[in-house]
Amino acid sequence: MKQLTGSMPITALPESTSESAKQRLLATIEWLDDEDAASITNLKLLTAIVESILWSEESYTRFLQCGFDAAIELFDISSQNWELKESMSSPHNPRNWDEYKQLATCADIVLPST
């Protein structure tokens, strides 16, 4: 699907389960490798991101902002043919996640009105 459309359907993303965070991270790295996206540069960046969240609250906040920006972009691309109401109310929409709303409150991010 990714090769045909340039985007990836939400169903192709690894599901969150009751696995430990370490197991999910390893599964994600394996998934990236299966999709031929686990280049040395990408893995170095992933390592830097994972390590940066331990350094400071500011690094962690920037990590979350970057992650939510990427998640929102992926969702917007993959849901562009959805009905607006379905898209806006979807549990897959990062804008609906409590963590995003909390980050927006803490980091003065302007949330678009729905």
PDB file of N, CA, C and O in Angstrom, residues 1-2 8 10 15 20-21 26-27 29 31 50 52 65-66 68-69 72 74 76 84 89 100 107-108:
ATOM      1  N   MET A   1       0.830  -1.194   0.000  1.00  0.00           N
ATOM      2  CA  MET A   1       0.000   0.000   0.000  1.00  0.00           C
ATOM      3  C   MET A   1       0.868   1.249   0.000  1.00  0.00           C
ATOM      4  O   MET A   1       0.621   2.183  -0.722  1.00  0.00           O
ATOM      5  N   LYS A   2       1.902   1.253   0.850  1.00  0.00           N
ATOM      6  CA  LYS A   2       2.777   2.415   0.941  1.00  0.00           C
ATOM      7  C   LYS A   2       3.422   2.709  -0.401  1.00  0.00           C
ATOM      8  O   LYS A   2       3.536   3.862  -0.797  1.00  0.00           O
ATOM      9  N   MET A   8       0.557   5.196   4.265  1.00  0.00           N
ATOM     10  CA  MET A   8       0.344   3.910   4.884  1.00  0.00           C
ATOM     11  C   MET A   8      -0.987   3.916   5.625  1.00  0.00           C
ATOM     12  O   MET A   8      -1.256   4.849   6.367  1.00  0.00           O
ATOM     13  N   ILE A  10      -3.772   3.182   8.426  1.00  0.00           N
ATOM     14  CA  ILE A  10      -3.642   3.043   9.877  1.00  0.00           C
ATOM     15  C   ILE A  10      -3.554   1.582  10.275  1.00  0.00           C
ATOM     16  O   ILE A  10      -2.828   1.228  11.194  1.00  0.00           O
ATOM     17  N   GLU A  15      -0.068  -2.321  16.406  1.00  0.00           N
ATOM     18  CA  GLU A  15      -1.039  -2.025  17.453  1.00  0.00           C
ATOM     19  C   GLU A  15      -0.349  -1.972  18.813  1.00  0.00           C
ATOM     20  O   GLU A  15       0.579  -2.726  19.079  1.00  0.00           O
ATOM     21  N   SER A  20       5.422  -4.923  27.137  1.00  0.00           N
ATOM     22  CA  SER A  20       6.229  -3.904  27.789  1.00  0.00           C
ATOM     23  C   SER A  20       6.674  -2.879  26.762  1.00  0.00           C
ATOM     24  O   SER A  20       6.654  -3.127  25.557  1.00  0.00           O
ATOM     25  N   ALA A  21       7.064  -1.715  27.240  1.00  0.00           N
ATOM     26  CA  ALA A  21       7.533  -0.662  26.342  1.00  0.00           C
ATOM     27  C   ALA A  21       8.744  -1.136  25.538  1.00  0.00           C
ATOM     28  O   ALA A  21       8.866  -0.829  24.350  1.00  0.00           O
ATOM     29  N   LEU A  26      11.110  -2.739  20.341  1.00  0.00           N
ATOM     30  CA  LEU A  26      11.780  -3.739  19.506  1.00  0.00           C
ATOM     31  C   LEU A  26      10.884  -4.176  18.342  1.00  0.00           C
ATOM     32  O   LEU A  26      11.365  -4.337  17.214  1.00  0.00           O
ATOM     33  N   ALA A  27       9.595  -4.321  18.600  1.00  0.00           N
ATOM     34  CA  ALA A  27       8.662  -4.683  17.529  1.00  0.00           C
ATOM     35  C   ALA A  27       8.587  -3.578  16.482  1.00  0.00           C
ATOM     36  O   ALA A  27       8.506  -3.847  15.279  1.00  0.00           O
ATOM     37  N   ILE A  29      11.009  -1.438  15.752  1.00  0.00           N
ATOM     38  CA  ILE A  29      12.266  -1.474  14.986  1.00  0.00           C
ATOM     39  C   ILE A  29      12.214  -2.604  13.960  1.00  0.00           C
ATOM     40  O   ILE A  29      12.619  -2.421  12.804  1.00  0.00           O
ATOM     41  N   TRP A  31       9.510  -3.790  12.613  1.00  0.00           N
ATOM     42  CA  TRP A  31       8.553  -3.342  11.604  1.00  0.00           C
ATOM     43  C   TRP A  31       9.219  -2.373  10.629  1.00  0.00           C
ATOM     44  O   TRP A  31       9.040  -2.469   9.412  1.00  0.00           O
ATOM     45  N   VAL A  50      15.219   8.400  21.771  1.00  0.00           N
ATOM     46  CA  VAL A  50      14.956   7.611  22.974  1.00  0.00           C
ATOM     47  C   VAL A  50      15.836   8.083  24.127  1.00  0.00           C
ATOM     48  O   VAL A  50      15.367   8.218  25.260  1.00  0.00           O
ATOM     49  N   SER A  52      17.153  11.090  24.439  1.00  0.00           N
ATOM     50  CA  SER A  52      16.879  12.491  24.782  1.00  0.00           C
ATOM     51  C   SER A  52      15.749  12.636  25.784  1.00  0.00           C
ATOM     52  O   SER A  52      15.727  13.591  26.561  1.00  0.00           O
ATOM     53  N   GLN A  65       6.270  16.873  21.171  1.00  0.00           N
ATOM     54  CA  GLN A  65       5.785  17.771  20.118  1.00  0.00           C
ATOM     55  C   GLN A  65       6.134  17.225  18.737  1.00  0.00           C
ATOM     56  O   GLN A  65       5.290  17.210  17.841  1.00  0.00           O
ATOM     57  N   CYS A  66       7.352  16.770  18.573  1.00  0.00           N
ATOM     58  CA  CYS A  66       7.793  16.208  17.287  1.00  0.00           C
ATOM     59  C   CYS A  66       6.979  14.960  16.956  1.00  0.00           C
ATOM     60  O   CYS A  66       6.514  14.785  15.831  1.00  0.00           O
ATOM     61  N   PHE A  68       3.958  14.093  18.057  1.00  0.00           N
ATOM     62  CA  PHE A  68       2.575  14.420  17.730  1.00  0.00           C
ATOM     63  C   PHE A  68       2.462  15.068  16.357  1.00  0.00           C
ATOM     64  O   PHE A  68       1.513  14.799  15.619  1.00  0.00           O
ATOM     65  N   ASP A  69       3.436  15.911  15.994  1.00  0.00           N
ATOM     66  CA  ASP A  69       3.426  16.504  14.655  1.00  0.00           C
ATOM     67  C   ASP A  69       3.457  15.407  13.585  1.00  0.00           C
ATOM     68  O   ASP A  69       2.701  15.450  12.612  1.00  0.00           O
ATOM     69  N   ILE A  72       0.108  13.390  13.633  1.00  0.00           N
ATOM     70  CA  ILE A  72      -0.985  14.169  13.034  1.00  0.00           C
ATOM     71  C   ILE A  72      -0.841  14.197  11.517  1.00  0.00           C
ATOM     72  O   ILE A  72      -1.820  14.015  10.781  1.00  0.00           O
ATOM     73  N   LEU A  74       0.670  11.964   9.599  1.00  0.00           N
ATOM     74  CA  LEU A  74       0.338  10.635   9.087  1.00  0.00           C
ATOM     75  C   LEU A  74      -1.164  10.407   9.112  1.00  0.00           C
ATOM     76  O   LEU A  74      -1.743   9.905   8.143  1.00  0.00           O
ATOM     77  N   ASP A  76      -3.581  12.695   9.055  1.00  0.00           N
ATOM     78  CA  ASP A  76      -4.228  13.555   8.058  1.00  0.00           C
ATOM     79  C   ASP A  76      -4.093  12.987   6.649  1.00  0.00           C
ATOM     80  O   ASP A  76      -5.036  13.024   5.855  1.00  0.00           O
ATOM     81  N   LEU A  84     -15.531  14.180   7.200  1.00  0.00           N
ATOM     82  CA  LEU A  84     -14.948  15.077   8.198  1.00  0.00           C
ATOM     83  C   LEU A  84     -15.343  14.682   9.615  1.00  0.00           C
ATOM     84  O   LEU A  84     -14.485  14.613  10.509  1.00  0.00           O
ATOM     85  N   SER A  89     -13.699  12.651  14.888  1.00  0.00           N
ATOM     86  CA  SER A  89     -14.083  11.910  16.087  1.00  0.00           C
ATOM     87  C   SER A  89     -13.333  10.589  16.242  1.00  0.00           C
ATOM     88  O   SER A  89     -13.511   9.888  17.232  1.00  0.00           O
ATOM     89  N   TYR A 100      -2.116  14.489  23.987  1.00  0.00           N
ATOM     90  CA  TYR A 100      -1.937  15.636  23.099  1.00  0.00           C
ATOM     91  C   TYR A 100      -2.585  16.873  23.698  1.00  0.00           C
ATOM     92  O   TYR A 100      -2.010  17.959  23.680  1.00  0.00           O
ATOM     93  N   ALA A 107       2.349  23.303  26.748  1.00  0.00           N
ATOM     94  CA  ALA A 107       3.313  23.916  25.838  1.00  0.00           C
ATOM     95  C   ALA A 107       2.726  25.058  25.028  1.00  0.00           C
ATOM     96  O   ALA A 107       3.341  25.514  24.079  1.00  0.00           O
ATOM     97  N   ASP A 108       1.538  25.517  25.377  1.00  0.00           N
ATOM     98  CA  ASP A 108       0.896  26.619  24.666  1.00  0.00           C
ATOM     99  C   ASP A 108       0.728  26.338  23.177  1.00  0.00           C
ATOM    100  O   ASP A 108       0.913  27.209  22.342  1.00  0.00           O
TER     101      ASP A 108
END
